[in-house]
Every structure is written in structure tokens, then in C-alpha cells.
PDB file of C-alpha atoms in Angstrom:
ATOM      1  CA  MET A   1     -14.818  -1.253 -55.281  1.00 40.00           C
ATOM      2  CA  ALA A   2     -12.597   0.044 -52.255  1.00 43.00           C
ATOM      3  CA  THR A   3     -13.737   2.798 -50.231  1.00 50.00           C
ATOM      4  CA  ALA A   4     -11.623   5.249 -48.093  1.00 58.00           C
ATOM      5  CA  ARG A   5     -11.768   4.758 -44.325  1.00 72.00           C
ATOM      6  CA  ASP A   6     -11.904   7.381 -41.898  1.00 82.00           C
ATOM      7  CA  PRO A   7      -8.355   7.577 -40.114  1.00 81.00           C
ATOM      8  CA  ALA A   8      -9.739   8.456 -36.979  1.00 80.00           C
ATOM      9  CA  ALA A   9     -11.912   5.198 -37.056  1.00 83.00           C
ATOM     10  CA  VAL A  10      -9.063   3.199 -37.880  1.00 82.00           C
ATOM     11  CA  LEU A  11      -6.856   4.708 -34.820  1.00 83.00           C
ATOM     12  CA  GLN A  12      -9.839   4.072 -32.599  1.00 83.00           C
ATOM     13  CA  HIS A  13     -10.064   0.342 -33.622  1.00 79.00           C
ATOM     14  CA  ALA A  14      -6.390   0.095 -33.138  1.00 79.00           C
ATOM     15  CA  LEU A  15      -6.709   1.486 -29.582  1.00 80.00           C
ATOM     16  CA  LEU A  16      -9.698  -0.748 -28.726  1.00 83.00           C
ATOM     17  CA  THR A  17      -8.118  -3.912 -29.833  1.00 84.00           C
ATOM     18  CA  ARG A  18      -4.409  -3.292 -29.230  1.00 85.00           C
ATOM     19  CA  LEU A  19      -3.639  -0.831 -26.521  1.00 84.00           C
ATOM     20  CA  LYS A  20      -2.899  -1.986 -22.886  1.00 84.00           C
ATOM     21  CA  LEU A  21      -3.087  -0.137 -19.707  1.00 82.00           C
ATOM     22  CA  ARG A  22       0.553  -1.083 -18.772  1.00 85.00           C
ATOM     23  CA  GLN A  23       1.605   0.658 -22.119  1.00 85.00           C
ATOM     24  CA  LEU A  24       0.067   3.870 -20.774  1.00 85.00           C
ATOM     25  CA  ALA A  25       2.034   3.517 -17.596  1.00 85.00           C
ATOM     26  CA  LEU A  26       5.154   2.995 -19.764  1.00 87.00           C
ATOM     27  CA  LEU A  27       4.528   6.401 -21.510  1.00 87.00           C
ATOM     28  CA  GLN A  28       4.014   8.016 -18.180  1.00 86.00           C
ATOM     29  CA  ALA A  29       7.428   6.647 -16.993  1.00 88.00           C
ATOM     30  CA  VAL A  30       9.080   7.660 -20.151  1.00 87.00           C
ATOM     31  CA  ASP A  31       7.761  11.256 -19.737  1.00 88.00           C
ATOM     32  CA  ARG A  32       8.680  11.273 -15.915  1.00 89.00           C
ATOM     33  CA  HIS A  33      12.456  10.059 -16.387  1.00 89.00           C
ATOM     34  CA  ARG A  34      13.047  11.135 -20.092  1.00 89.00           C
ATOM     35  CA  THR A  35      15.804   8.285 -20.629  1.00 89.00           C
ATOM     36  CA  LEU A  36      14.989   4.684 -21.315  1.00 87.00           C
ATOM     37  CA  GLY A  37      17.826   3.479 -19.115  1.00 87.00           C
ATOM     38  CA  ARG A  38      16.078   5.043 -15.913  1.00 89.00           C
ATOM     39  CA  VAL A  39      12.584   3.574 -17.203  1.00 87.00           C
ATOM     40  CA  ALA A  40      14.213   0.255 -17.389  1.00 87.00           C
ATOM     41  CA  ALA A  41      15.601   0.468 -13.964  1.00 88.00           C
ATOM     42  CA  GLU A  42      12.141   1.433 -12.485  1.00 87.00           C
ATOM     43  CA  MET A  43      10.212  -1.170 -14.258  1.00 84.00           C
ATOM     44  CA  ARG A  44      13.135  -3.848 -13.829  1.00 85.00           C
ATOM     45  CA  LEU A  45      13.382  -4.595 -17.524  1.00 86.00           C
ATOM     46  CA  SER A  46      16.301  -4.479 -20.000  1.00 89.00           C
ATOM     47  CA  GLN A  47      16.692  -1.194 -21.966  1.00 88.00           C
ATOM     48  CA  PRO A  48      16.017  -3.192 -25.194  1.00 89.00           C
ATOM     49  CA  ALA A  49      12.800  -4.500 -23.857  1.00 88.00           C
ATOM     50  CA  ILE A  50      11.634  -0.958 -23.125  1.00 88.00           C
ATOM     51  CA  THR A  51      12.706   0.361 -26.456  1.00 89.00           C
ATOM     52  CA  LYS A  52      10.652  -2.385 -28.090  1.00 90.00           C
ATOM     53  CA  ALA A  53       7.835  -1.615 -25.872  1.00 88.00           C
ATOM     54  CA  LEU A  54       7.878   2.107 -26.862  1.00 89.00           C
ATOM     55  CA  HIS A  55       7.977   1.288 -30.392  1.00 90.00           C
ATOM     56  CA  GLU A  56       5.143  -0.966 -30.071  1.00 89.00           C
ATOM     57  CA  VAL A  57       2.958   1.851 -28.476  1.00 89.00           C
ATOM     58  CA  GLU A  58       4.051   4.493 -31.164  1.00 89.00           C
ATOM     59  CA  ASP A  59       2.970   1.765 -33.776  1.00 90.00           C
ATOM     60  CA  ILE A  60      -0.423   1.586 -32.106  1.00 89.00           C
ATOM     61  CA  PHE A  61      -0.780   5.461 -32.333  1.00 89.00           C
ATOM     62  CA  ASP A  62       0.629   5.640 -35.764  1.00 87.00           C
ATOM     63  CA  ALA A  63       2.969   8.451 -34.686  1.00 89.00           C
ATOM     64  CA  PRO A  64       6.208   9.215 -32.937  1.00 91.00           C
ATOM     65  CA  LEU A  65       5.646  10.066 -29.324  1.00 91.00           C
ATOM     66  CA  PHE A  66       9.013  11.158 -28.140  1.00 90.00           C
ATOM     67  CA  GLU A  67      11.960  12.498 -29.966  1.00 90.00           C
ATOM     68  CA  ARG A  68      15.611  12.228 -28.750  1.00 88.00           C
ATOM     69  CA  THR A  69      17.284  15.395 -27.864  1.00 89.00           C
ATOM     70  CA  SER A  70      20.354  16.516 -25.851  1.00 86.00           C
ATOM     71  CA  ARG A  71      17.994  16.920 -22.853  1.00 86.00           C
ATOM     72  CA  GLY A  72      16.632  13.354 -23.242  1.00 87.00           C
ATOM     73  CA  LEU A  73      13.455  12.055 -24.749  1.00 90.00           C
ATOM     74  CA  LEU A  74      10.886  14.747 -25.079  1.00 91.00           C
ATOM     75  CA  PRO A  75       7.266  14.376 -26.213  1.00 91.00           C
ATOM     76  CA  THR A  76       6.290  15.328 -29.664  1.00 92.00           C
ATOM     77  CA  PRO A  77       2.980  17.337 -30.089  1.00 91.00           C
ATOM     78  CA  ALA A  78       1.342  13.854 -30.613  1.00 90.00           C
ATOM     79  CA  GLY A  79       3.057  12.654 -27.523  1.00 88.00           C
ATOM     80  CA  ASP A  80       1.754  15.493 -25.415  1.00 89.00           C
ATOM     81  CA  ALA A  81      -1.827  14.722 -26.662  1.00 88.00           C
ATOM     82  CA  VAL A  82      -1.438  11.088 -25.837  1.00 87.00           C
ATOM     83  CA  LEU A  83       0.069  11.667 -22.271  1.00 86.00           C
ATOM     84  CA  GLU A  84      -2.811  14.065 -21.443  1.00 84.00           C
ATOM     85  CA  TYR A  85      -5.328  11.303 -21.968  1.00 82.00           C
ATOM     86  CA  ALA A  86      -3.044   8.702 -20.406  1.00 83.00           C
ATOM     87  CA  ARG A  87      -2.948  10.668 -17.227  1.00 82.00           C
ATOM     88  CA  ARG A  88      -6.788  10.946 -17.289  1.00 78.00           C
ATOM     89  CA  TRP A  89      -7.238   7.377 -17.997  1.00 79.00           C
ATOM     90  CA  LEU A  90      -4.919   6.138 -15.379  1.00 78.00           C
ATOM     91  CA  ALA A  91      -6.360   8.586 -12.812  1.00 75.00           C
ATOM     92  CA  GLU A  92      -9.841   7.270 -13.611  1.00 73.00           C
ATOM     93  CA  LEU A  93      -8.539   3.700 -12.906  1.00 73.00           C
ATOM     94  CA  GLU A  94      -7.223   4.611  -9.732  1.00 72.00           C
ATOM     95  CA  ALA A  95     -10.403   6.469  -8.768  1.00 64.00           C
ATOM     96  CA  THR A  96     -12.251   3.207  -9.637  1.00 68.00           C
ATOM     97  CA  ALA A  97     -10.048   1.050  -7.501  1.00 65.00           C
ATOM     98  CA  GLN A  98     -10.487   3.409  -4.590  1.00 64.00           C
ATOM     99  CA  VAL A  99     -14.418   3.572  -5.036  1.00 58.00           C
ATOM    100  CA  LEU A 100     -14.554  -0.247  -5.044  1.00 66.00           C
ATOM    101  CA  THR A 101     -12.386  -0.473  -1.965  1.00 64.00           C
ATOM    102  CA  SER A 102     -14.543   1.831  -0.066  1.00 56.00           C
ATOM    103  CA  ILE A 103     -17.746   0.054  -1.001  1.00 61.00           C
ATOM    104  CA  GLY A 104     -15.982  -3.208  -0.078  1.00 59.00           C
ATOM    105  CA  SER A 105     -15.412  -1.723   3.223  1.00 56.00           C
ATOM    106  CA  GLY A 106     -19.042  -0.862   3.953  1.00 54.00           C
ATOM    107  CA  ARG A 107     -19.222   2.692   2.515  1.00 50.00           C
ATOM    108  CA  SER A 108     -21.336   4.077  -0.117  1.00 55.00           C
ATOM    109  CA  GLY A 109     -18.430   4.879  -2.313  1.00 70.00           C
ATOM    110  CA  ARG A 110     -15.582   7.508  -2.385  1.00 78.00           C
ATOM    111  CA  LEU A 111     -15.711  11.143  -3.668  1.00 87.00           C
ATOM    112  CA  ARG A 112     -12.702  13.547  -4.480  1.00 90.00           C
ATOM    113  CA  LEU A 113     -13.616  17.033  -3.365  1.00 94.00           C
ATOM    114  CA  GLY A 114     -11.629  20.044  -4.133  1.00 94.00           C
ATOM    115  CA  LEU A 115     -11.877  22.975  -1.829  1.00 93.00           C
ATOM    116  CA  THR A 116     -10.566  26.512  -1.645  1.00 89.00           C
ATOM    117  CA  GLN A 117      -9.968  28.204   1.605  1.00 82.00           C
ATOM    118  CA  TRP A 118     -11.474  31.456   0.884  1.00 81.00           C
ATOM    119  CA  VAL A 119     -15.219  30.313   1.367  1.00 84.00           C
ATOM    120  CA  PRO A 120     -16.936  30.373   4.802  1.00 87.00           C
ATOM    121  CA  GLN A 121     -16.149  27.559   7.013  1.00 88.00           C
ATOM    122  CA  GLN A 122     -19.950  26.760   7.407  1.00 90.00           C
ATOM    123  CA  LEU A 123     -20.074  25.929   3.939  1.00 90.00           C
ATOM    124  CA  LEU A 124     -17.071  23.629   3.988  1.00 89.00           C
ATOM    125  CA  SER A 125     -18.322  21.940   7.161  1.00 90.00           C
ATOM    126  CA  THR A 126     -21.770  21.279   5.555  1.00 91.00           C
ATOM    127  CA  ALA A 127     -19.773  19.445   2.526  1.00 90.00           C
ATOM    128  CA  LEU A 128     -17.749  17.272   4.787  1.00 88.00           C
ATOM    129  CA  THR A 129     -20.676  16.558   7.347  1.00 89.00           C
ATOM    130  CA  HIS A 130     -22.925  15.481   4.426  1.00 86.00           C
ATOM    131  CA  LEU A 131     -20.640  12.925   3.066  1.00 83.00           C
ATOM    132  CA  LEU A 132     -19.111  11.572   6.318  1.00 82.00           C
ATOM    133  CA  GLN A 133     -22.150  11.183   8.214  1.00 81.00           C
ATOM    134  CA  GLY A 134     -24.409   9.665   5.617  1.00 72.00           C
ATOM    135  CA  THR A 135     -25.714   6.119   5.911  1.00 63.00           C
ATOM    136  CA  PRO A 136     -23.804   4.456   4.792  1.00 72.00           C
ATOM    137  CA  ARG A 137     -20.957   6.798   4.837  1.00 75.00           C
ATOM    138  CA  THR A 138     -18.980   8.178   1.794  1.00 80.00           C
ATOM    139  CA  ALA A 139     -15.181   7.984   1.954  1.00 82.00           C
ATOM    140  CA  VAL A 140     -13.780  11.472   1.146  1.00 86.00           C
ATOM    141  CA  MET A 141     -10.506  12.681  -0.354  1.00 87.00           C
ATOM    142  CA  THR A 142     -10.136  16.491  -0.100  1.00 91.00           C
ATOM    143  CA  ARG A 143      -7.602  18.562  -1.966  1.00 91.00           C
ATOM    144  CA  GLU A 144      -7.093  22.378  -1.169  1.00 90.00           C
ATOM    145  CA  GLY A 145      -6.043  24.929  -3.830  1.00 88.00           C
ATOM    146  CA  VAL A 146      -7.143  27.966  -5.784  1.00 86.00           C
ATOM    147  CA  THR A 147      -9.855  27.702  -8.383  1.00 89.00           C
ATOM    148  CA  ASP A 148      -7.399  27.431 -11.300  1.00 87.00           C
ATOM    149  CA  GLU A 149      -5.826  24.401  -9.606  1.00 89.00           C
ATOM    150  CA  LEU A 150      -8.992  22.718  -8.775  1.00 92.00           C
ATOM    151  CA  VAL A 151     -10.354  23.170 -12.232  1.00 91.00           C
ATOM    152  CA  ALA A 152      -7.172  21.718 -13.664  1.00 89.00           C
ATOM    153  CA  ALA A 153      -7.339  18.779 -11.445  1.00 90.00           C
ATOM    154  CA  LEU A 154     -11.018  18.220 -12.502  1.00 90.00           C
ATOM    155  CA  MET A 155     -10.070  18.264 -16.165  1.00 86.00           C
ATOM    156  CA  ALA A 156      -7.288  15.798 -15.457  1.00 83.00           C
ATOM    157  CA  GLY A 157      -9.573  13.330 -13.760  1.00 83.00           C
ATOM    158  CA  GLU A 158      -8.088  14.006 -10.263  1.00 87.00           C
ATOM    159  CA  LEU A 159     -11.245  15.241  -8.675  1.00 91.00           C
ATOM    160  CA  ASP A 160     -14.782  14.631  -8.877  1.00 91.00           C
ATOM    161  CA  CYS A 161     -16.199  17.979  -7.766  1.00 93.00           C
ATOM    162  CA  ALA A 162     -14.905  21.266  -6.211  1.00 95.00           C
ATOM    163  CA  ILE A 163     -16.226  24.332  -4.324  1.00 94.00           C
ATOM    164  CA  GLY A 164     -14.285  27.324  -5.551  1.00 91.00           C
ATOM    165  CA  ARG A 165     -14.740  30.820  -7.160  1.00 89.00           C
ATOM    166  CA  SER A 166     -16.471  31.276 -10.451  1.00 88.00           C
ATOM    167  CA  TYR A 167     -14.030  30.458 -13.362  1.00 85.00           C
ATOM    168  CA  ASP A 168     -13.783  32.342 -16.720  1.00 81.00           C
ATOM    169  CA  GLY A 169     -10.890  30.394 -18.331  1.00 78.00           C
ATOM    170  CA  PRO A 170     -11.176  27.669 -20.997  1.00 77.00           C
ATOM    171  CA  VAL A 171     -12.539  24.338 -19.633  1.00 79.00           C
ATOM    172  CA  THR A 172     -13.443  21.150 -21.307  1.00 80.00           C
ATOM    173  CA  GLY A 173     -16.083  18.870 -19.730  1.00 85.00           C
ATOM    174  CA  VAL A 174     -16.591  21.014 -16.599  1.00 91.00           C
ATOM    175  CA  VAL A 175     -19.648  22.347 -15.515  1.00 93.00           C
ATOM    176  CA  GLN A 176     -20.070  24.998 -12.713  1.00 93.00           C
ATOM    177  CA  GLN A 177     -22.971  26.663 -10.906  1.00 94.00           C
ATOM    178  CA  ALA A 178     -22.529  29.837  -8.922  1.00 94.00           C
ATOM    179  CA  PHE A 179     -24.482  29.688  -5.606  1.00 93.00           C
ATOM    180  CA  TYR A 180     -23.104  32.022  -3.103  1.00 93.00           C
ATOM    181  CA  GLU A 181     -22.014  35.711  -3.315  1.00 91.00           C
ATOM    182  CA  GLN A 182     -19.721  37.390  -0.728  1.00 92.00           C
ATOM    183  CA  GLU A 183     -18.856  41.190  -0.108  1.00 92.00           C
ATOM    184  CA  PRO A 184     -15.169  41.766   0.064  1.00 94.00           C
ATOM    185  CA  CYS A 185     -13.497  43.755   2.819  1.00 95.00           C
ATOM    186  CA  LEU A 186     -10.179  44.965   3.991  1.00 96.00           C
ATOM    187  CA  MET A 187      -8.507  42.905   6.722  1.00 96.00           C
ATOM    188  CA  VAL A 188      -5.849  44.173   9.121  1.00 96.00           C
ATOM    189  CA  ALA A 189      -4.368  43.351  12.246  1.00 95.00           C
ATOM    190  CA  ALA A 190      -6.942  44.102  15.004  1.00 95.00           C
ATOM    191  CA  ALA A 191      -4.428  46.465  16.888  1.00 94.00           C
ATOM    192  CA  SER A 192      -4.122  48.457  13.681  1.00 95.00           C
ATOM    193  CA  VAL A 193      -7.849  49.056  12.656  1.00 95.00           C
ATOM    194  CA  LYS A 194      -8.227  52.476  14.614  1.00 93.00           C
ATOM    195  CA  ARG A 195      -5.011  53.792  12.851  1.00 94.00           C
ATOM    196  CA  LEU A 196      -5.497  52.512   9.482  1.00 94.00           C
ATOM    197  CA  SER A 197      -9.241  53.526   9.352  1.00 92.00           C
ATOM    198  CA  ARG A 198      -8.783  57.234   9.676  1.00 91.00           C
ATOM    199  CA  GLY A 199     -10.256  59.198   6.844  1.00 91.00           C
ATOM    200  CA  PRO A 200     -12.327  57.991   3.803  1.00 93.00           C
ATOM    201  CA  LEU A 201     -11.435  55.121   1.610  1.00 93.00           C
ATOM    202  CA  ASP A 202      -8.391  56.047  -0.417  1.00 93.00           C
ATOM    203  CA  TRP A 203      -6.946  53.403  -2.636  1.00 94.00           C
ATOM    204  CA  ALA A 204      -3.612  55.573  -3.070  1.00 94.00           C
ATOM    205  CA  ARG A 205      -3.135  55.565   0.711  1.00 94.00           C
ATOM    206  CA  LEU A 206      -3.957  51.760   0.925  1.00 95.00           C
ATOM    207  CA  ALA A 207      -1.525  51.131  -1.964  1.00 94.00           C
ATOM    208  CA  GLN A 208       1.200  52.112   0.325  1.00 95.00           C
ATOM    209  CA  LEU A 209       0.546  49.571   2.837  1.00 96.00           C
ATOM    210  CA  ASP A 210       2.113  46.145   3.180  1.00 96.00           C
ATOM    211  CA  TRP A 211      -0.093  43.968   0.937  1.00 97.00           C
ATOM    212  CA  ILE A 212      -0.976  40.446   1.121  1.00 97.00           C
ATOM    213  CA  LEU A 213      -2.347  39.255  -2.302  1.00 95.00           C
ATOM    214  CA  PRO A 214      -2.999  35.873  -3.984  1.00 91.00           C
ATOM    215  CA  PRO A 215      -0.347  34.522  -6.188  1.00 89.00           C
ATOM    216  CA  PRO A 216       0.180  35.971  -9.593  1.00 87.00           C
ATOM    217  CA  ASN A 217      -2.114  34.803 -12.753  1.00 77.00           C
ATOM    218  CA  THR A 218      -4.973  33.806 -10.404  1.00 79.00           C
ATOM    219  CA  PRO A 219      -8.598  34.935 -10.887  1.00 76.00           C
ATOM    220  CA  MET A 220      -8.613  36.905  -7.444  1.00 84.00           C
ATOM    221  CA  ARG A 221      -5.230  38.518  -8.073  1.00 88.00           C
ATOM    222  CA  ARG A 222      -6.548  39.726 -11.474  1.00 87.00           C
ATOM    223  CA  THR A 223      -9.553  41.042  -9.719  1.00 88.00           C
ATOM    224  CA  TYR A 224      -7.860  42.917  -7.049  1.00 92.00           C
ATOM    225  CA  ASN A 225      -5.238  44.484  -9.707  1.00 92.00           C
ATOM    226  CA  ALA A 226      -8.442  45.637 -11.674  1.00 92.00           C
ATOM    227  CA  VAL A 227      -9.893  47.315  -8.579  1.00 92.00           C
ATOM    228  CA  PHE A 228      -6.522  49.451  -8.209  1.00 94.00           C
ATOM    229  CA  VAL A 229      -6.348  50.253 -11.812  1.00 94.00           C
ATOM    230  CA  GLY A 230      -9.946  51.397 -11.945  1.00 93.00           C
ATOM    231  CA  ALA A 231      -9.053  53.618  -9.075  1.00 93.00           C
ATOM    232  CA  GLY A 232      -6.296  55.185 -11.053  1.00 94.00           C
ATOM    233  CA  VAL A 233      -3.696  53.515  -8.822  1.00 94.00           C
ATOM    234  CA  GLN A 234      -0.840  51.293  -9.627  1.00 94.00           C
ATOM    235  CA  PRO A 235      -1.274  47.930  -8.161  1.00 94.00           C
ATOM    236  CA  PRO A 236       1.001  47.532  -5.108  1.00 94.00           C
ATOM    237  CA  GLN A 237       4.034  45.171  -4.947  1.00 92.00           C
ATOM    238  CA  PRO A 238       2.874  42.624  -2.293  1.00 94.00           C
ATOM    239  CA  LEU A 239       4.787  41.875   0.852  1.00 95.00           C
ATOM    240  CA  LEU A 240       3.488  38.149   0.812  1.00 96.00           C
ATOM    241  CA  GLU A 241       1.633  36.487  -2.250  1.00 95.00           C
ATOM    242  CA  THR A 242      -0.284  33.500  -0.829  1.00 93.00           C
ATOM    243  CA  THR A 243      -3.827  31.774  -0.420  1.00 87.00           C
ATOM    244  CA  SER A 244      -3.111  30.315   3.013  1.00 89.00           C
ATOM    245  CA  MET A 245      -5.123  31.561   5.783  1.00 89.00           C
ATOM    246  CA  ARG A 246      -2.566  30.536   8.278  1.00 90.00           C
ATOM    247  CA  SER A 247       0.075  32.418   6.524  1.00 93.00           C
ATOM    248  CA  ILE A 248      -2.058  35.573   6.166  1.00 93.00           C
ATOM    249  CA  GLU A 249      -3.085  35.543  10.068  1.00 92.00           C
ATOM    250  CA  THR A 250       0.604  34.992  10.895  1.00 93.00           C
ATOM    251  CA  VAL A 251       1.792  37.894   8.779  1.00 95.00           C
ATOM    252  CA  LEU A 252      -0.883  40.149  10.241  1.00 93.00           C
ATOM    253  CA  ARG A 253       0.212  39.301  13.689  1.00 90.00           C
ATOM    254  CA  THR A 254       3.454  40.547  13.139  1.00 91.00           C
ATOM    255  CA  GLU A 255       3.141  43.319  10.497  1.00 94.00           C
ATOM    256  CA  ALA A 256       1.373  46.377  11.752  1.00 94.00           C
ATOM    257  CA  ASN A 257       0.803  47.782   8.239  1.00 95.00           C
ATOM    258  CA  ALA A 258      -0.088  44.364   6.573  1.00 96.00           C
ATOM    259  CA  VAL A 259      -3.617  44.431   4.820  1.00 96.00           C
ATOM    260  CA  CYS A 260      -5.421  42.031   2.599  1.00 96.00           C
ATOM    261  CA  ILE A 261      -8.979  41.668   0.921  1.00 95.00           C
ATOM    262  CA  LEU A 262     -11.065  38.753   1.855  1.00 94.00           C
ATOM    263  CA  ALA A 263     -14.744  37.938   1.956  1.00 93.00           C
ATOM    264  CA  ARG A 264     -16.527  39.836   4.795  1.00 92.00           C
ATOM    265  CA  ASP A 265     -18.160  36.670   6.230  1.00 91.00           C
ATOM    266  CA  VAL A 266     -14.794  34.860   6.181  1.00 91.00           C
ATOM    267  CA  VAL A 267     -13.168  37.846   8.040  1.00 93.00           C
ATOM    268  CA  ALA A 268     -15.978  37.719  10.628  1.00 91.00           C
ATOM    269  CA  GLU A 269     -15.064  34.012  11.248  1.00 90.00           C
ATOM    270  CA  MET A 270     -11.398  34.895  11.514  1.00 90.00           C
ATOM    271  CA  ALA A 271     -11.999  37.950  13.765  1.00 92.00           C
ATOM    272  CA  GLN A 272     -13.475  35.983  16.608  1.00 91.00           C
ATOM    273  CA  GLY A 273     -10.013  35.066  17.655  1.00 88.00           C
ATOM    274  CA  GLY A 274      -9.285  38.832  18.297  1.00 91.00           C
ATOM    275  CA  VAL A 275      -6.265  39.037  16.028  1.00 91.00           C
ATOM    276  CA  VAL A 276      -7.540  40.425  12.787  1.00 94.00           C
ATOM    277  CA  ALA A 277     -10.371  42.691  11.930  1.00 95.00           C
ATOM    278  CA  ALA A 278     -12.136  44.374   9.173  1.00 95.00           C
ATOM    279  CA  LEU A 279     -11.736  48.003   8.123  1.00 96.00           C
ATOM    280  CA  PRO A 280     -14.992  49.904   8.247  1.00 94.00           C
ATOM    281  CA  TYR A 281     -15.147  50.482   4.555  1.00 94.00           C
ATOM    282  CA  ARG A 282     -17.578  49.322   2.076  1.00 93.00           C
ATOM    283  CA  LEU A 283     -15.723  48.572  -1.270  1.00 92.00           C
ATOM    284  CA  GLY A 284     -18.877  48.837  -3.494  1.00 89.00           C
ATOM    285  CA  TRP A 285     -18.417  45.655  -5.527  1.00 91.00           C
ATOM    286  CA  MET A 286     -18.645  41.690  -5.002  1.00 91.00           C
ATOM    287  CA  LEU A 287     -16.294  38.861  -5.269  1.00 90.00           C
ATOM    288  CA  PRO A 288     -16.737  36.194  -8.004  1.00 89.00           C
ATOM    289  CA  PRO A 289     -19.329  33.994  -6.693  1.00 92.00           C
ATOM    290  CA  VAL A 290     -18.637  30.816  -4.960  1.00 93.00           C
ATOM    291  CA  SER A 291     -19.325  27.966  -7.418  1.00 94.00           C
ATOM    292  CA  PHE A 292     -19.770  24.263  -7.414  1.00 96.00           C
ATOM    293  CA  PHE A 293     -17.853  22.398  -9.970  1.00 96.00           C
ATOM    294  CA  THR A 294     -17.904  18.843 -11.527  1.00 94.00           C
ATOM    295  CA  LEU A 295     -17.445  17.041 -14.693  1.00 89.00           C
ATOM    296  CA  LYS A 296     -20.356  16.863 -17.071  1.00 89.00           C
ATOM    297  CA  GLN A 297     -20.312  13.223 -17.006  1.00 86.00           C
ATOM    298  CA  LEU A 298     -20.534  13.210 -13.242  1.00 87.00           C
ATOM    299  CA  GLU A 299     -23.030  15.855 -12.756  1.00 87.00           C
ATOM    300  CA  GLN A 300     -26.092  13.529 -12.326  1.00 88.00           C
ATOM    301  CA  GLN A 301     -24.182  10.942 -10.226  1.00 86.00           C
ATOM    302  CA  PRO A 302     -26.267  10.583  -6.936  1.00 84.00           C
ATOM    303  CA  ALA A 303     -23.405  11.422  -4.595  1.00 85.00           C
ATOM    304  CA  VAL A 304     -22.497  14.731  -6.558  1.00 89.00           C
ATOM    305  CA  VAL A 305     -26.235  15.665  -6.695  1.00 90.00           C
ATOM    306  CA  SER A 306     -26.958  15.238  -2.998  1.00 89.00           C
ATOM    307  CA  LEU A 307     -23.675  17.038  -2.138  1.00 92.00           C
ATOM    308  CA  ARG A 308     -24.394  20.114  -4.443  1.00 93.00           C
ATOM    309  CA  ALA A 309     -27.937  20.251  -2.980  1.00 93.00           C
ATOM    310  CA  ALA A 310     -26.780  20.292   0.622  1.00 92.00           C
ATOM    311  CA  VAL A 311     -24.087  22.964   0.019  1.00 93.00           C
ATOM    312  CA  MET A 312     -26.469  25.158  -1.812  1.00 94.00           C
ATOM    313  CA  GLN A 313     -29.233  24.855   0.857  1.00 94.00           C
ATOM    314  CA  THR A 314     -26.796  25.929   3.600  1.00 93.00           C
ATOM    315  CA  ALA A 315     -25.687  28.905   1.384  1.00 93.00           C
ATOM    316  CA  ARG A 316     -29.469  30.011   0.919  1.00 93.00           C
ATOM    317  CA  GLN A 317     -29.844  29.836   4.687  1.00 92.00           C
ATOM    318  CA  MET A 318     -26.867  31.804   5.179  1.00 90.00           C
ATOM    319  CA  GLN A 319     -27.712  34.479   2.889  1.00 88.00           C
ATOM    320  CA  ALA A 320     -31.151  34.660   4.280  1.00 87.00           C
ATOM    321  CA  LYS A 321     -29.709  35.238   7.750  1.00 85.00           C
ATOM    322  CA  ALA A 322     -27.333  37.728   6.596  1.00 80.00           C
ATOM    323  CA  ARG A 323     -30.256  39.718   4.785  1.00 81.00           C
ATOM    324  CA  ALA A 324     -32.327  39.570   7.939  1.00 82.00           C
ATOM    325  CA  ALA A 325     -29.535  40.995  10.032  1.00 75.00           C
ATOM    326  CA  ALA A 326     -28.847  43.775   7.685  1.00 65.00           C
TER     327      ALA A 326
END
């Protein structure tokens, strides 16, 4: 007597036995160019050959992956899902090739690390020193960005781990561990501190200044907007939207009324150059904690475990020193 077969199991069998990596690369090329003629030119094949190859891939997945429109070939819902996994699979393949090349060069491997600029230099230095000065050394690829970008890169298989702010958005396969808390403070040009610190903390007055804020729809921008709203003040329209420390410092050099919120320990590092300084106010809240992110399947990998331990140990030492000095 015939029995019904699980459609997912049938599809999985087709993928295991028929799907080839070059077919995933073809899908990416179609998504990138959106016309078969351009794909054929890139891959140095005839357009009929590309058309046949695309039909073969769609037959494997048992679904149309692209539809013809006036704007070219656009992914169907099934195509979007397949492209997401194709990007991840090909990124993992590239990462594997890089790791093996590093091992072949006498290193212990290669680690792709995401970093946000808004954490103390001491933590960033610990991470890089730990990886680069080990025996044997680990080859490192770093990528800077805001936490949202770093988490997205982790989910896409483009990073192995990251140091950023705690993240409350939807994630799949990413684990995070908070390990360092920071107090925020208001940072202005050093020459403007005396003038801008007159009187008590007044968010209505501060909102009239020239604000430097993170880009819209980032966790920190949402945090700062909530602070203004909680004080009964409309969030200001920023003069500059950025997460770049160099851009922030440049604007503070030239704009006497410019102000931003950064972690107090980061401001202390920047203030050593004499260009910027903190206003003498306590804001009464804490920033989202600095957290260590990695993929669930990598969290027990020795390189990730040792890096996480080194960074967290430095964080404990920094916080102990700060408590002793308070």
C-alpha cells in the first residue's frame, strides 16, 4: 500500500542529490543583474544556456524563483527564501576557504569580528591583541557598524562574532551575552563646556542645541528619543546623524552648540585630546549594555570561547577599577 511522502523530505533529498554550488552562484547573479542577458555576459555563456540552467534550478526547488516584470526578473516569495539561504551558504564557503588558507599559512585559523565604535578602546584593543598575538596567531577580518548591521551580518553568515550593544530585535540562531555597562553623558566642544553647563539639567534647553544623533531606526536613536519624550520634550531634529567618531569630533570642533550623548568612559578617552569634554550632569540612566554576539553553532568554538573570555575579563577589570575610583 502506497504511503504519503513528506514534501519537505522529498525536497531535501532533491537538494542533497541534485543541487550544485554553481547553481547558487547563478541565482545570486540573476538577483544581482535581473536580466538573463547580463548574467550570460558575466558568466560568459549563451542566454539560452542561462535560461536552461535557471529552469533546472527551479525544477530542483519545485517552485518558480523569479518572475518576469517590466523591471526585469524579480524574486518570487520562494525565490527570496532561496536567495537568503544561498547567500548564507556561499558566505560559509568563502569563510571556509579563508580559514583553510590561514591554516596553510601557519596561523591557527581566521575569525571574522564585528565591532561597534561606541565601546571603550581598551575592550577593542583586548579583542584584537588576543587574536593577533596568540601562538599561533589568528588571522582577523574586522567590520565596523551599528549593532543592527552587525547582527544582520551574523545572521547572513558574514561574521563569526561581534561586540555591540544589546539587541532586542528578532534574531535567528544568534546568541548574545551582556558583559559591560556604561553610563551616558553629554559631550560638547571643550571650549563650550562652561557656557553650556550653566544651570541644572534641562532637556527643553538642551533640545534647542545642535544635536548629533545616531541614524534613524537604530537602537541608540530609539533610546535617545525615548529620553526626550520621557522628559516631556519633542526629540530634536539633528544637525548630524552618524555613528562615526571622526565625524562627531570634527563637527564638535567647528560647531559651538553641537552636543551628543556617548558613554562616559568613551568620552573620557576622547577628551584626552583637549577638543571635547563632558558636561557635568548625571543623566540617571544607563546605556544598553555592551554585549558579545555569536552564532549558536559557533558559541563553543575554541577561538570564540577564548575571545569572549578575554574581553569579559578586561571588562570586569575596567568596572572594578571604575568602582574603586568612584
